[in-house]
PDB file of C-alpha atoms in Angstrom:
ATOM      1  CA  MET A   1      16.210   9.630   2.834  1.00  0.00           C
ATOM      2  CA  ASP A   2      13.866   8.842   5.788  1.00  0.00           C
ATOM      3  CA  ILE A   3      10.569   7.200   4.126  1.00  0.00           C
ATOM      4  CA  ILE A   4       7.489   7.408   6.133  1.00  0.00           C
ATOM      5  CA  MET A   5       4.920   4.942   4.530  1.00  0.00           C
ATOM      6  CA  VAL A   6       1.356   4.561   5.822  1.00  0.00           C
ATOM      7  CA  ARG A   7      -1.204   2.514   4.999  1.00  0.00           C
ATOM      8  CA  HIS A   8      -4.662   3.233   4.446  1.00  0.00           C
ATOM      9  CA  THR A   9      -6.932   2.582   7.621  1.00  0.00           C
ATOM     10  CA  ARG A  10     -10.151  -0.386   6.777  1.00  0.00           C
ATOM     11  CA  VAL A  11     -12.609  -0.287   4.258  1.00  0.00           C
ATOM     12  CA  GLY A  12     -16.096  -0.445   3.784  1.00  0.00           C
ATOM     13  CA  VAL A  13     -16.528  -3.575   1.891  1.00  0.00           C
ATOM     14  CA  PRO A  14     -17.596  -7.158   3.264  1.00  0.00           C
ATOM     15  CA  LYS A  15     -14.523  -9.260   4.999  1.00  0.00           C
ATOM     16  CA  GLY A  16     -13.503 -11.937   2.080  1.00  0.00           C
ATOM     17  CA  THR A  17     -14.111  -9.058  -0.485  1.00  0.00           C
ATOM     18  CA  CYS A  18     -11.096  -9.081  -3.133  1.00  0.00           C
ATOM     19  CA  TYR A  19     -10.521  -5.549  -3.894  1.00  0.00           C
ATOM     20  CA  GLY A  20      -6.751  -4.750  -5.227  1.00  0.00           C
ATOM     21  CA  TRP A  21      -7.347  -1.915  -7.704  1.00  0.00           C
ATOM     22  CA  SER A  22     -11.058  -1.424  -7.049  1.00  0.00           C
ATOM     23  CA  ASP A  23     -11.668   2.363  -5.450  1.00  0.00           C
ATOM     24  CA  VAL A  24     -13.732   1.130  -2.441  1.00  0.00           C
ATOM     25  CA  PRO A  25     -14.682   3.468   0.270  1.00  0.00           C
ATOM     26  CA  VAL A  26     -13.583   3.667   3.975  1.00  0.00           C
ATOM     27  CA  ALA A  27     -14.946   1.980   7.209  1.00  0.00           C
ATOM     28  CA  ASP A  28     -17.309   3.803   9.166  1.00  0.00           C
ATOM     29  CA  THR A  29     -14.580   3.470  11.675  1.00  0.00           C
ATOM     30  CA  PHE A  30     -12.636   5.934   9.498  1.00  0.00           C
ATOM     31  CA  GLU A  31     -12.075   8.455  11.786  1.00  0.00           C
ATOM     32  CA  GLN A  32     -11.564   6.888  14.688  1.00  0.00           C
ATOM     33  CA  GLU A  33      -8.729   4.719  12.966  1.00  0.00           C
ATOM     34  CA  ALA A  34      -7.640   7.700  11.406  1.00  0.00           C
ATOM     35  CA  SER A  35      -6.603   9.941  14.271  1.00  0.00           C
ATOM     36  CA  HIS A  36      -4.767   7.305  15.575  1.00  0.00           C
ATOM     37  CA  THR A  37      -2.561   7.658  12.665  1.00  0.00           C
ATOM     38  CA  LYS A  38      -2.279  11.492  12.845  1.00  0.00           C
ATOM     39  CA  ALA A  39      -1.293  11.061  16.140  1.00  0.00           C
ATOM     40  CA  ARG A  40       1.348   9.141  15.572  1.00  0.00           C
ATOM     41  CA  LEU A  41       2.302  11.112  12.284  1.00  0.00           C
ATOM     42  CA  ASP A  42       2.602  14.397  14.234  1.00  0.00           C
ATOM     43  CA  ALA A  43       4.430  12.818  16.903  1.00  0.00           C
ATOM     44  CA  ILE A  44       6.768  11.711  13.990  1.00  0.00           C
ATOM     45  CA  PHE A  45       7.196  14.887  12.098  1.00  0.00           C
ATOM     46  CA  SER A  46       6.868  16.665  15.618  1.00  0.00           C
ATOM     47  CA  ASP A  47      10.735  17.914  14.026  1.00  0.00           C
ATOM     48  CA  GLY A  48       9.687  19.050  10.647  1.00  0.00           C
ATOM     49  CA  LYS A  49       7.028  18.247   8.058  1.00  0.00           C
ATOM     50  CA  PRO A  50       8.250  16.070   5.118  1.00  0.00           C
ATOM     51  CA  ASP A  51       9.671  17.550   2.317  1.00  0.00           C
ATOM     52  CA  LYS A  52       6.970  15.693   0.090  1.00  0.00           C
ATOM     53  CA  VAL A  53       4.257  13.522   0.313  1.00  0.00           C
ATOM     54  CA  PHE A  54       3.169  10.838  -2.102  1.00  0.00           C
ATOM     55  CA  SER A  55      -0.015   8.984  -2.174  1.00  0.00           C
ATOM     56  CA  SER A  56      -2.089   5.813  -4.191  1.00  0.00           C
ATOM     57  CA  PRO A  57      -4.749   7.309  -6.592  1.00  0.00           C
ATOM     58  CA  LEU A  58      -6.961   5.254  -4.611  1.00  0.00           C
ATOM     59  CA  THR A  59      -9.784   7.308  -2.160  1.00  0.00           C
ATOM     60  CA  ARG A  60      -8.619   5.176   0.479  1.00  0.00           C
ATOM     61  CA  ALA A  61      -5.238   6.414   0.473  1.00  0.00           C
ATOM     62  CA  ARG A  62      -6.094  10.109  -0.407  1.00  0.00           C
ATOM     63  CA  LYS A  63      -8.656  10.315   1.803  1.00  0.00           C
ATOM     64  CA  LEU A  64      -6.006   9.169   5.253  1.00  0.00           C
ATOM     65  CA  ALA A  65      -2.986  11.599   3.739  1.00  0.00           C
ATOM     66  CA  ALA A  66      -5.938  14.625   3.782  1.00  0.00           C
ATOM     67  CA  TYR A  67      -7.246  13.259   7.206  1.00  0.00           C
ATOM     68  CA  CYS A  68      -3.304  13.546   8.110  1.00  0.00           C
ATOM     69  CA  GLY A  69      -2.969  16.952   6.996  1.00  0.00           C
ATOM     70  CA  PHE A  70      -1.732  16.695   3.446  1.00  0.00           C
ATOM     71  CA  ASP A  71      -4.247  17.902   1.195  1.00  0.00           C
ATOM     72  CA  THR A  72      -2.361  17.491  -1.905  1.00  0.00           C
ATOM     73  CA  PRO A  73      -0.185  14.610  -2.409  1.00  0.00           C
ATOM     74  CA  GLN A  74       1.672  13.729  -5.526  1.00  0.00           C
ATOM     75  CA  LEU A  75      -0.311  10.758  -6.350  1.00  0.00           C
ATOM     76  CA  ASP A  76       1.279   8.137  -8.454  1.00  0.00           C
ATOM     77  CA  GLU A  77      -0.335   5.275 -10.187  1.00  0.00           C
ATOM     78  CA  ARG A  78       2.851   2.530  -9.026  1.00  0.00           C
ATOM     79  CA  LEU A  79       1.396   2.963  -5.169  1.00  0.00           C
ATOM     80  CA  LYS A  80      -1.868   1.123  -6.323  1.00  0.00           C
ATOM     81  CA  GLU A  81      -2.300  -2.142  -4.163  1.00  0.00           C
ATOM     82  CA  MET A  82      -2.015  -5.236  -6.779  1.00  0.00           C
ATOM     83  CA  ASN A  83      -4.587  -5.693  -9.573  1.00  0.00           C
ATOM     84  CA  MET A  84      -6.595  -8.173  -8.919  1.00  0.00           C
ATOM     85  CA  GLY A  85      -8.000  -8.580 -12.399  1.00  0.00           C
ATOM     86  CA  ASP A  86     -11.183 -10.498 -12.787  1.00  0.00           C
ATOM     87  CA  TRP A  87     -11.123 -11.403  -9.282  1.00  0.00           C
ATOM     88  CA  GLU A  88     -12.030  -7.133  -8.108  1.00  0.00           C
ATOM     89  CA  MET A  89     -14.732  -7.432  -5.704  1.00  0.00           C
ATOM     90  CA  GLN A  90     -15.894 -10.692  -5.605  1.00  0.00           C
ATOM     91  CA  GLN A  91     -15.819 -12.662  -2.300  1.00  0.00           C
ATOM     92  CA  TYR A  92     -12.846 -14.892  -2.719  1.00  0.00           C
ATOM     93  CA  ASP A  93     -15.010 -17.978  -1.636  1.00  0.00           C
ATOM     94  CA  ALA A  94     -17.644 -17.468  -4.748  1.00  0.00           C
ATOM     95  CA  ILE A  95     -14.627 -16.733  -7.425  1.00  0.00           C
ATOM     96  CA  LYS A  96     -14.926 -19.313  -9.881  1.00  0.00           C
ATOM     97  CA  ASP A  97     -11.437 -19.838 -11.477  1.00  0.00           C
ATOM     98  CA  ASP A  98      -9.588 -22.845 -11.604  1.00  0.00           C
ATOM     99  CA  ALA A  99      -6.684 -20.956 -11.351  1.00  0.00           C
ATOM    100  CA  LEU A 100      -7.455 -19.174  -7.937  1.00  0.00           C
ATOM    101  CA  GLN A 101      -6.032 -22.010  -5.900  1.00  0.00           C
ATOM    102  CA  MET A 102      -2.878 -22.106  -8.234  1.00  0.00           C
ATOM    103  CA  TRP A 103      -2.377 -18.518  -6.945  1.00  0.00           C
ATOM    104  CA  TYR A 104      -3.321 -19.651  -3.326  1.00  0.00           C
ATOM    105  CA  ASP A 105      -0.501 -21.704  -3.821  1.00  0.00           C
ATOM    106  CA  ASP A 106       2.147 -20.221  -5.634  1.00  0.00           C
ATOM    107  CA  TYR A 107       0.876 -16.240  -5.167  1.00  0.00           C
ATOM    108  CA  MET A 108       4.292 -14.964  -4.552  1.00  0.00           C
ATOM    109  CA  HIS A 109       5.054 -15.946  -7.973  1.00  0.00           C
ATOM    110  CA  LEU A 110       1.469 -16.402 -10.246  1.00  0.00           C
ATOM    111  CA  ARG A 111      -0.785 -13.715 -11.583  1.00  0.00           C
ATOM    112  CA  ALA A 112      -4.265 -13.190 -10.720  1.00  0.00           C
ATOM    113  CA  THR A 113      -6.479 -14.043 -13.705  1.00  0.00           C
ATOM    114  CA  ASN A 114      -5.980 -10.510 -16.208  1.00  0.00           C
ATOM    115  CA  GLY A 115      -4.236  -9.285 -13.282  1.00  0.00           C
ATOM    116  CA  GLU A 116      -1.031  -8.885 -11.772  1.00  0.00           C
ATOM    117  CA  GLY A 117       1.349 -10.973  -9.505  1.00  0.00           C
ATOM    118  CA  PHE A 118       3.518  -9.779  -6.607  1.00  0.00           C
ATOM    119  CA  PRO A 119       6.623  -9.552  -9.059  1.00  0.00           C
ATOM    120  CA  ASP A 120       4.252  -6.933 -10.716  1.00  0.00           C
ATOM    121  CA  LEU A 121       3.844  -5.376  -7.878  1.00  0.00           C
ATOM    122  CA  TYR A 122       7.182  -5.327  -6.491  1.00  0.00           C
ATOM    123  CA  ALA A 123       8.449  -4.153  -9.869  1.00  0.00           C
ATOM    124  CA  ARG A 124       6.275  -1.115  -9.802  1.00  0.00           C
ATOM    125  CA  VAL A 125       7.184  -0.467  -6.382  1.00  0.00           C
ATOM    126  CA  ALA A 126      11.020  -0.584  -6.922  1.00  0.00           C
ATOM    127  CA  SER A 127      10.439   1.666 -10.367  1.00  0.00           C
ATOM    128  CA  PHE A 128       9.149   4.057  -7.911  1.00  0.00           C
ATOM    129  CA  LEU A 129      11.698   4.497  -4.849  1.00  0.00           C
ATOM    130  CA  ASP A 130      14.647   3.912  -7.672  1.00  0.00           C
ATOM    131  CA  GLU A 131      13.388   7.717  -8.856  1.00  0.00           C
ATOM    132  CA  LEU A 132      12.939   8.521  -5.612  1.00  0.00           C
ATOM    133  CA  LYS A 133      16.379   7.705  -4.353  1.00  0.00           C
ATOM    134  CA  GLU A 134      17.349  10.331  -6.975  1.00  0.00           C
ATOM    135  CA  LYS A 135      15.854  13.246  -5.064  1.00  0.00           C
ATOM    136  CA  GLU A 136      16.979  15.405  -2.847  1.00  0.00           C
ATOM    137  CA  TYR A 137      14.193  14.817  -0.546  1.00  0.00           C
ATOM    138  CA  ARG A 138      15.353  14.332   3.632  1.00  0.00           C
ATOM    139  CA  ARG A 139      12.297  13.011   4.568  1.00  0.00           C
ATOM    140  CA  VAL A 140       9.230  11.728   2.329  1.00  0.00           C
ATOM    141  CA  ALA A 141       5.654  10.450   3.479  1.00  0.00           C
ATOM    142  CA  ILE A 142       4.143   7.487   1.167  1.00  0.00           C
ATOM    143  CA  PHE A 143       0.318   6.847   2.086  1.00  0.00           C
ATOM    144  CA  ALA A 144      -0.711   3.609   0.314  1.00  0.00           C
ATOM    145  CA  HIS A 145      -1.650   0.346   0.561  1.00  0.00           C
ATOM    146  CA  GLY A 146      -0.251  -3.200   2.317  1.00  0.00           C
ATOM    147  CA  GLY A 147       0.942  -4.504  -0.519  1.00  0.00           C
ATOM    148  CA  VAL A 148       3.045  -1.388  -1.765  1.00  0.00           C
ATOM    149  CA  LEU A 149       4.412  -1.366   1.699  1.00  0.00           C
ATOM    150  CA  LEU A 150       5.537  -5.203   2.109  1.00  0.00           C
ATOM    151  CA  CYS A 151       7.341  -4.581  -0.916  1.00  0.00           C
ATOM    152  CA  ALA A 152       8.885  -1.336  -0.392  1.00  0.00           C
ATOM    153  CA  GLY A 153      10.094  -3.005   3.088  1.00  0.00           C
ATOM    154  CA  ILE A 154      11.613  -5.914   0.955  1.00  0.00           C
ATOM    155  CA  TYR A 155      13.360  -2.965  -1.369  1.00  0.00           C
ATOM    156  CA  ALA A 156      14.691  -1.330   1.746  1.00  0.00           C
ATOM    157  CA  GLY A 157      16.124  -4.554   3.641  1.00  0.00           C
ATOM    158  CA  LEU A 158      13.701  -4.645   6.235  1.00  0.00           C
ATOM    159  CA  PHE A 159      12.717  -8.238   5.890  1.00  0.00           C
ATOM    160  CA  PRO A 160      13.038 -10.789   3.532  1.00  0.00           C
ATOM    161  CA  LYS A 161      10.575 -11.341   0.304  1.00  0.00           C
ATOM    162  CA  GLU A 162       9.960 -15.400   1.753  1.00  0.00           C
ATOM    163  CA  GLY A 163       7.809 -14.682   5.133  1.00  0.00           C
ATOM    164  CA  CYS A 164       7.145 -11.027   4.309  1.00  0.00           C
ATOM    165  CA  PHE A 165       3.241 -11.587   5.353  1.00  0.00           C
ATOM    166  CA  SER A 166       4.364 -11.563   8.383  1.00  0.00           C
ATOM    167  CA  HIS A 167       5.315  -7.995   8.435  1.00  0.00           C
ATOM    168  CA  LEU A 168       2.568  -6.942   6.661  1.00  0.00           C
ATOM    169  CA  VAL A 169       1.397  -3.581   8.496  1.00  0.00           C
ATOM    170  CA  GLU A 170      -2.168  -3.243  10.004  1.00  0.00           C
ATOM    171  CA  CYS A 171      -4.482  -0.967   8.722  1.00  0.00           C
ATOM    172  CA  GLY A 172      -3.959   2.713   9.788  1.00  0.00           C
ATOM    173  CA  GLY A 173      -0.385   1.640  10.632  1.00  0.00           C
ATOM    174  CA  VAL A 174       2.889   3.042   9.578  1.00  0.00           C
ATOM    175  CA  GLN A 175       6.200   1.350   8.488  1.00  0.00           C
ATOM    176  CA  ARG A 176       9.603   3.535   8.128  1.00  0.00           C
ATOM    177  CA  LEU A 177      12.411   2.866   6.405  1.00  0.00           C
ATOM    178  CA  HIS A 178      15.845   4.840   5.226  1.00  0.00           C
ATOM    179  CA  ILE A 179      16.731   4.099   1.296  1.00  0.00           C
TER     180      ILE A 179
END
């Protein structure tokens, strides 16, 4: 199955804000960024639209899906970004939690306070992809988040878990994989 994964465009929150599960607005540059994403997807889908389109339920993913011509994607909670718990919507520099430095030192294993860790996010995404593999789709589009795309890339063997952040797709970018 050919899977076209699309990361949402930039968000309209101050730089340095922790916003994982929070439903934040898109940046003022949304239309300009989204038009580039749409053009890329139009080229990819020149031989036919996807059989199914999925999206994170968060606005930043759904809005891009709609802009790209997919007004009614199937929403799936497992496609949300990592839940940053108590740190959501705080500036990283202002978080007063001793666990933050431990998380910085080992974010691939530790959870955000009252939130998720990378293993939790990976398990959600793997569950979604395991279920998707059982379907008869030829091509699927998924509108989601950077962390979700990283997990999908690891799952599909595009790159290893170690150093995966060097493969993070830019906002509005596309990652293609086959499962």
